[in-house]
Tab-separated table of C-alpha atoms in Angstrom:
chain	number	residue	atom	x	y	z
A	1	MET	CA	92.034	122.435	95.718
A	2	LEU	CA	92.135	121.250	92.014
A	3	ILE	CA	90.146	117.996	91.082
A	4	ILE	CA	91.705	115.994	88.351
A	5	ALA	CA	89.410	113.457	86.627
A	6	THR	CA	90.615	110.317	84.877
A	7	ILE	CA	88.878	109.946	81.519
A	8	SER	CA	88.718	106.173	80.748
A	9	LYS	CA	86.530	103.335	79.659
A	10	ASN	CA	83.170	104.685	80.802
A	11	SER	CA	83.857	108.464	80.368
A	12	TYR	CA	85.425	108.737	76.883
A	13	ALA	CA	82.046	109.818	75.420
A	14	PRO	CA	81.573	113.588	74.915
A	15	ALA	CA	78.448	113.602	77.184
A	16	LYS	CA	80.493	112.070	80.161
A	17	ILE	CA	83.354	114.519	79.597
A	18	GLU	CA	80.788	117.323	79.639
A	19	GLU	CA	79.305	116.045	82.939
A	20	ILE	CA	82.745	115.813	84.468
A	21	ILE	CA	83.749	119.395	83.514
A	22	ARG	CA	80.407	120.858	84.505
A	23	ALA	CA	80.706	119.108	87.947
A	24	GLY	CA	83.914	120.977	88.708
A	25	ALA	CA	86.996	119.055	87.352
A	26	THR	CA	89.566	121.374	85.903
A	27	ILE	CA	92.226	118.776	84.798
A	28	LEU	CA	91.395	115.683	82.576
A	29	ARG	CA	93.863	112.912	82.974
A	30	PHE	CA	94.338	110.310	80.218
A	31	ASN	CA	96.241	107.173	81.175
A	32	PHE	CA	98.354	106.275	78.187
A	33	SER	CA	98.881	102.872	79.562
A	34	HIS	CA	95.317	101.986	78.537
A	35	GLY	CA	95.482	102.548	74.803
A	36	SER	CA	97.629	102.851	71.767
A	37	PRO	CA	99.090	106.283	70.789
A	38	ALA	CA	96.460	106.506	68.090
A	39	GLU	CA	93.704	105.742	70.496
A	40	MET	CA	94.913	108.270	73.032
A	41	GLU	CA	95.284	110.956	70.390
A	42	GLU	CA	91.663	110.403	69.303
A	43	HIS	CA	90.326	110.489	73.041
A	44	ILE	CA	92.129	113.762	73.594
A	45	LYS	CA	90.841	115.322	70.463
A	46	ILE	CA	87.263	114.523	71.470
A	47	ALA	CA	87.885	115.980	74.921
A	48	LYS	CA	89.359	119.230	73.436
A	49	GLU	CA	86.281	119.515	71.247
A	50	VAL	CA	84.077	119.330	74.412
A	51	ILE	CA	86.311	121.990	76.139
A	52	THR	CA	86.045	124.268	73.192
A	53	ARG	CA	82.330	123.776	72.856
A	54	LEU	CA	81.805	124.541	76.514
A	55	LYS	CA	84.145	127.685	76.229
A	56	ARG	CA	86.158	126.329	79.138
A	57	PRO	CA	89.908	127.104	78.219
A	58	ASP	CA	90.644	126.687	82.075
A	59	VAL	CA	90.197	122.894	81.703
A	60	LYS	CA	93.565	121.287	81.082
A	61	ILE	CA	94.798	118.104	79.686
A	62	LEU	CA	97.190	115.745	81.612
A	63	ALA	CA	99.015	113.150	79.466
A	64	ASP	CA	100.020	110.351	81.783
A	65	LEU	CA	102.873	108.473	80.041
A	66	PRO	CA	103.364	104.719	80.736
A	67	GLY	CA	106.237	103.161	82.465
A	68	ALA	CA	107.268	99.603	82.834
A	69	LYS	CA	104.175	98.405	84.568
A	70	LEU	CA	104.263	94.625	84.787
A	71	ARG	CA	100.978	93.121	83.560
A	72	LEU	CA	99.558	89.640	83.025
A	73	GLY	CA	99.049	88.656	79.344
A	74	ARG	CA	95.657	87.742	77.736
A	75	PHE	CA	93.560	84.581	78.316
A	76	GLU	CA	90.131	83.366	77.899
A	77	PRO	CA	87.908	83.394	79.824
A	78	ASN	CA	89.487	86.612	81.182
A	79	GLU	CA	88.740	85.683	84.807
A	80	PHE	CA	90.311	82.555	86.110
A	81	PRO	CA	89.176	81.392	89.631
A	82	ILE	CA	91.674	80.166	92.143
A	83	LYS	CA	91.400	78.724	95.693
A	84	SER	CA	93.713	79.118	98.683
A	85	GLY	CA	96.451	76.495	98.453
A	86	GLN	CA	96.058	76.039	94.736
A	87	GLU	CA	99.313	75.894	92.597
A	88	VAL	CA	99.615	78.254	89.748
A	89	ILE	CA	102.309	78.452	86.958
A	90	PHE	CA	103.358	81.844	85.646
A	91	LYS	CA	105.266	82.139	82.428
A	92	SER	CA	106.583	84.949	80.324
A	93	ALA	CA	104.124	85.164	77.413
A	94	THR	CA	101.739	87.564	75.721
A	95	ASP	CA	98.817	85.088	75.995
A	96	SER	CA	97.731	81.683	77.000
A	97	SER	CA	95.028	79.431	75.518
A	98	PHE	CA	94.864	77.323	78.721
A	99	PRO	CA	95.267	79.413	81.963
A	100	GLN	CA	94.937	76.140	83.811
A	101	GLU	CA	98.430	75.265	82.441
A	102	PHE	CA	100.086	78.592	82.871
A	103	ILE	CA	99.158	82.343	83.359
A	104	PRO	CA	101.022	84.563	80.986
A	105	VAL	CA	103.002	87.514	82.234
A	106	ASN	CA	103.830	90.078	79.547
A	107	THR	CA	107.494	90.395	80.541
A	108	PRO	CA	110.518	88.313	79.418
A	109	ASN	CA	112.516	86.379	82.053
A	110	ILE	CA	109.861	87.046	84.692
A	111	SER	CA	111.543	84.634	87.036
A	112	LEU	CA	114.587	86.926	87.378
A	113	LEU	CA	112.227	89.428	89.199
A	114	VAL	CA	111.151	87.046	91.940
A	115	GLN	CA	112.633	84.816	94.574
A	116	GLU	CA	111.387	81.600	96.259
A	117	ASN	CA	109.290	82.308	99.308
A	118	GLN	CA	108.493	85.814	97.943
A	119	GLU	CA	104.875	86.973	98.258
A	120	ILE	CA	103.487	88.543	95.101
A	121	SER	CA	100.181	89.970	94.226
A	122	LEU	CA	97.880	90.585	91.252
A	123	GLY	CA	95.681	93.470	90.263
A	124	GLU	CA	95.211	95.993	93.062
A	125	GLY	CA	96.801	93.559	95.638
A	126	ASP	CA	94.422	90.621	95.480
A	127	PRO	CA	94.857	87.735	95.215
A	128	SER	CA	98.213	87.161	96.858
A	129	LEU	CA	100.534	84.163	96.042
A	130	LEU	CA	103.712	82.866	97.465
A	131	VAL	CA	106.542	81.868	94.947
A	132	LYS	CA	107.412	78.218	95.649
A	133	LYS	CA	109.677	77.138	92.823
A	134	ILE	CA	111.680	78.767	90.060
A	135	ILE	CA	111.247	76.492	87.000
A	136	SER	CA	113.374	78.453	84.527
A	137	PRO	CA	114.281	82.092	83.753
A	138	ASP	CA	110.861	82.510	82.237
A	139	SER	CA	108.603	80.530	84.441
A	140	PHE	CA	107.867	79.766	88.142
A	141	GLN	CA	105.395	77.984	90.363
A	142	ALA	CA	103.423	79.792	93.022
A	143	ILE	CA	100.772	78.877	95.496
A	144	SER	CA	97.597	80.949	96.227
A	145	LEU	CA	97.333	82.452	99.710
A	146	ASN	CA	93.625	83.249	99.379
A	147	ASP	CA	90.511	82.554	97.207
A	148	GLY	CA	90.129	84.902	94.272
A	149	PHE	CA	90.281	85.448	90.614
A	150	ILE	CA	93.170	86.093	88.289
A	151	GLN	CA	92.058	88.522	85.611
A	152	SER	CA	93.459	88.990	82.155
A	153	MET	CA	95.754	92.015	81.673
A	154	LYS	CA	95.796	93.042	85.343
A	155	GLY	CA	98.896	94.208	87.110
A	156	PHE	CA	101.610	91.734	88.194
A	157	ASN	CA	103.110	93.071	91.489
A	158	VAL	CA	106.540	92.082	92.607
A	159	GLY	CA	107.088	94.805	95.230
A	160	ILE	CA	110.407	96.599	95.379
A	161	GLY	CA	111.669	94.664	92.239
A	162	VAL	CA	109.879	97.125	89.982
A	163	ASP	CA	112.742	99.704	90.671
A	164	GLU	CA	115.085	97.310	88.812
A	165	LEU	CA	113.105	97.943	85.591
A	166	ASN	CA	113.831	100.433	82.909
A	167	HIS	CA	110.824	102.692	82.981
A	168	ILE	CA	111.568	104.358	79.680
A	169	THR	CA	110.237	101.599	77.411
A	170	PRO	CA	109.383	101.364	73.771
A	171	ASP	CA	105.816	102.025	74.648
A	172	THR	CA	106.858	105.121	76.550
A	173	LEU	CA	108.766	106.395	73.439
A	174	ALA	CA	105.871	105.615	71.112
A	175	HIS	CA	103.524	107.733	73.268
A	176	ILE	CA	106.129	110.642	73.457
A	177	LYS	CA	106.160	110.794	69.749
A	178	ILE	CA	102.426	111.803	69.628
A	179	LEU	CA	102.816	114.602	72.088
A	180	PRO	CA	103.115	117.254	69.350
A	181	ASN	CA	99.761	116.276	67.971
A	182	ILE	CA	97.912	116.597	71.194
A	183	ASN	CA	99.801	119.452	72.919
A	184	PRO	CA	99.014	118.510	76.587
A	185	ASP	CA	99.069	121.031	79.453
A	186	LEU	CA	100.881	118.694	81.819
A	187	ILE	CA	102.747	115.402	81.304
A	188	ALA	CA	103.144	112.735	83.986
A	189	VAL	CA	106.095	110.558	84.387
A	190	SER	CA	105.288	107.043	85.702
A	191	PHE	CA	107.408	105.329	88.296
A	192	ALA	CA	109.698	108.382	88.794
A	193	ASN	CA	112.443	107.142	91.079
A	194	SER	CA	115.383	109.585	90.517
A	195	ALA	CA	116.149	113.145	89.286
A	196	LYS	CA	118.125	111.412	86.442
A	197	HIS	CA	114.863	109.686	85.281
A	198	ILE	CA	113.010	113.031	85.312
A	199	GLU	CA	115.778	114.669	83.363
A	200	GLU	CA	115.977	111.927	80.861
A	201	MET	CA	112.256	112.215	80.238
A	202	ARG	CA	112.486	115.950	80.006
A	203	ALA	CA	115.204	115.627	77.247
A	204	LEU	CA	113.017	113.126	75.298
A	205	ILE	CA	109.948	115.257	75.484
A	206	LYS	CA	111.907	118.486	74.477
A	207	ALA	CA	113.145	116.622	71.403
A	208	SER	CA	109.635	115.368	70.501
A	209	LEU	CA	108.180	118.888	70.925
A	210	ASN	CA	111.241	120.447	69.245
A	211	SER	CA	111.246	123.033	71.997
A	212	ASP	CA	112.932	123.983	75.317
A	213	GLN	CA	109.492	125.203	76.473
A	214	ILE	CA	107.606	122.059	77.432
A	215	PRO	CA	104.551	121.467	79.733
A	216	PRO	CA	105.237	120.877	83.431
A	217	LEU	CA	106.341	117.376	84.328
A	218	VAL	CA	104.405	115.515	87.022
A	219	ALA	CA	106.598	112.983	88.861
A	220	LYS	CA	104.400	110.041	89.949
A	221	VAL	CA	106.004	108.695	93.091
A	222	GLU	CA	104.976	105.120	93.201
A	223	THR	CA	107.945	103.057	94.274
A	224	LEU	CA	110.132	102.743	97.450
A	225	GLN	CA	113.134	104.214	95.574
A	226	GLY	CA	110.968	107.160	94.594
A	227	VAL	CA	110.100	107.803	98.264
A	228	GLU	CA	113.697	107.396	99.319
A	229	LYS	CA	114.913	109.940	96.659
A	230	ILE	CA	111.938	112.296	97.109
A	231	GLU	CA	113.992	115.396	97.803
A	232	GLU	CA	115.973	115.174	94.551
A	233	ILE	CA	112.905	114.308	92.598
A	234	ALA	CA	110.946	117.254	94.132
A	235	ASN	CA	113.764	119.568	93.029
A	236	SER	CA	113.798	118.134	89.437
A	237	ALA	CA	110.110	117.725	88.741
A	238	ASP	CA	107.618	120.552	88.305
A	239	TRP	CA	104.832	118.779	90.144
A	240	LEU	CA	104.658	115.724	92.391
A	241	MET	CA	101.978	113.005	92.578
A	242	VAL	CA	101.545	110.597	95.499
A	243	ALA	CA	100.490	107.667	93.254
A	244	ARG	CA	99.051	105.466	95.989
A	245	GLY	CA	97.767	102.720	93.764
A	246	ASP	CA	101.146	101.317	92.836
A	247	LEU	CA	102.942	102.778	95.858
A	248	ALA	CA	100.895	100.525	98.178
A	249	LEU	CA	101.995	97.459	96.103
A	250	THR	CA	105.666	98.220	95.411
A	251	ALA	CA	106.616	99.331	98.941
A	252	PRO	CA	105.476	98.249	102.477
A	253	TYR	CA	101.673	99.088	102.511
A	254	GLU	CA	101.730	99.612	106.280
A	255	LEU	CA	103.831	102.800	105.696
A	256	LEU	CA	101.674	104.208	102.942
A	257	GLY	CA	100.397	107.050	105.076
A	258	ILE	CA	103.912	108.044	106.241
A	259	TYR	CA	105.049	108.021	102.537
A	260	GLN	CA	102.095	110.265	101.619
A	261	LYS	CA	102.968	112.801	104.240
A	262	ARG	CA	106.729	112.640	103.323
A	263	ILE	CA	105.973	113.329	99.681
A	264	ILE	CA	103.617	116.239	100.398
A	265	SER	CA	106.183	117.644	102.831
A	266	ALA	CA	108.980	117.407	100.255
A	267	ALA	CA	106.715	119.121	97.549
A	268	LYS	CA	105.954	121.958	99.987
A	269	LYS	CA	109.674	122.408	100.821
A	270	ALA	CA	110.543	122.595	97.163
A	271	GLY	CA	107.696	124.892	96.417
A	272	LYS	CA	106.059	122.419	94.018
A	273	PRO	CA	102.419	121.548	93.587
A	274	VAL	CA	101.468	118.061	94.803
A	275	ILE	CA	98.575	115.677	93.860
A	276	VAL	CA	97.210	112.860	95.900
A	277	ALA	CA	95.826	110.008	93.673
A	278	THR	CA	93.865	106.728	93.784
A	279	GLN	CA	90.913	105.600	95.926
A	280	ILE	CA	89.862	109.048	96.990
A	281	LEU	CA	86.127	108.335	97.074
A	282	GLU	CA	86.030	104.916	95.378
A	283	SER	CA	83.087	103.817	97.463
A	284	LEU	CA	80.856	106.045	95.432
A	285	LEU	CA	80.983	103.637	92.571
A	286	ASP	CA	78.051	101.930	94.298
A	287	LYS	CA	77.118	104.118	97.117
A	288	ARG	CA	75.381	107.472	97.576
A	289	ARG	CA	77.658	108.516	100.475
A	290	PRO	CA	81.467	107.930	100.900
A	291	ILE	CA	82.519	105.607	103.653
A	292	ARG	CA	83.837	107.313	106.786
A	293	SER	CA	87.425	106.402	106.243
A	294	GLU	CA	87.382	108.153	102.789
A	295	ILE	CA	85.909	111.291	104.330
A	296	LEU	CA	88.743	111.384	106.985
A	297	ASP	CA	91.373	110.589	104.328
A	298	LEU	CA	90.244	113.484	102.123
A	299	THR	CA	90.021	115.721	105.186
A	300	ASN	CA	93.705	114.854	106.050
A	301	ILE	CA	94.857	115.337	102.492
A	302	ILE	CA	93.424	118.859	102.540
A	303	LEU	CA	94.877	119.630	105.942
A	304	ASP	CA	98.244	118.329	104.934
A	305	GLY	CA	98.262	120.974	102.228
A	306	ALA	CA	97.993	118.963	98.967
A	307	ASP	CA	97.041	121.149	95.915
A	308	ALA	CA	94.981	118.595	94.003
A	309	ILE	CA	93.259	115.133	94.196
A	310	MET	CA	93.070	112.846	91.275
A	311	PHE	CA	90.182	110.421	90.689
A	312	ALA	CA	90.770	107.153	88.910
A	313	LYS	CA	87.864	104.724	89.019
A	314	GLU	CA	85.564	107.356	90.371
A	315	THR	CA	85.473	109.216	86.938
A	316	GLY	CA	86.952	106.558	84.613
A	317	LEU	CA	84.629	103.625	85.404
A	318	SER	CA	81.657	105.289	87.288
A	319	LEU	CA	78.397	105.658	85.282
A	320	THR	CA	77.818	108.930	87.222
A	321	PRO	CA	81.323	110.545	87.200
A	322	GLY	CA	80.018	114.026	88.081
A	323	PHE	CA	78.664	112.663	91.394
A	324	SER	CA	82.051	111.902	92.931
A	325	ILE	CA	83.251	115.416	92.032
A	326	LYS	CA	80.243	116.974	93.590
A	327	ILE	CA	80.714	115.036	96.897
A	328	ALA	CA	84.568	115.869	96.867
A	329	GLN	CA	83.713	119.552	96.417
A	330	GLU	CA	81.306	119.348	99.438
A	331	ILE	CA	84.038	117.873	101.595
A	332	ILE	CA	86.699	120.342	100.374
A	333	GLU	CA	84.594	123.439	100.956
A	334	ALA	CA	83.557	122.195	104.458
A	335	VAL	CA	87.078	121.471	105.577
A	336	GLU	CA	88.474	124.686	104.173
A	337	LYS	CA	85.787	126.726	105.908
A	338	ASN	CA	86.322	124.913	109.329
A	339	LYS	CA	90.040	123.968	109.309
A	340	ASN	CA	90.903	126.651	111.879
A	341	ILE	CA	88.298	125.440	114.384
């Protein structure tokens, strides 16, 4: 099984990339949602220098192109506390000087994506709020359903409404333009929800690279529509990814395990490699042993026939990214050795 490591905030440094490669990761993933085209180009240049220095041509680069991820805007301080029952105003804006007055959402006409009495969430699903009143096309009032913190630039989750968005954005196109400069080995398509979406991205990438021979496209299945159209996506894409982070927010979370098995099954039927991503061994950010549910989760991922796992925070934010890879390898080897028992 391949191990894909996200290179991010705490692992951009050459020493961390070397630690990750020596620990056993063979694909380095760069999330283009977290930087400008110029910044991502520089990060990948550094990674390639490390790969060359270590004489590890087997280590590949995965360029993860952005889609229309809804995010909050900027505000200070960047963490705003809220209590259960507290009323909050959300407004389409890039920033807010006073989050007490309104929380900015970096998308125009945000109220068109929500309805009264709809539950929404922020970040990775917490806190949750209930939409109480549509004030205007670009603002609405919500009430918090639990205590928590609203953090600047975090995700703004509206559930199935994300499939109504055009996921080939100006930001997507700007990052596609730099692909000839970085020459990635794989390219991920975010919020892949149809074969048409995959083929549109394929055409744009071919034009940018000025070639019919382009790197394999990885379809990140992270919406309900993506699951519903999984067979056509599997036939169109070169790889599939169970992108559990957003999938658990855009579709009914209680069916996440069923969705994962369906995506893996569709990939196997189409003869395409499949990756399972997000919260694989995230407890290792502050523990020396993974929690039991993570061990069982990874075991089932292996037994279901996934070809790769992809770490996010485990290698992007951890101060010891190689440790998560080491633990994952121990579990993978043990399961592979004993799966016929």
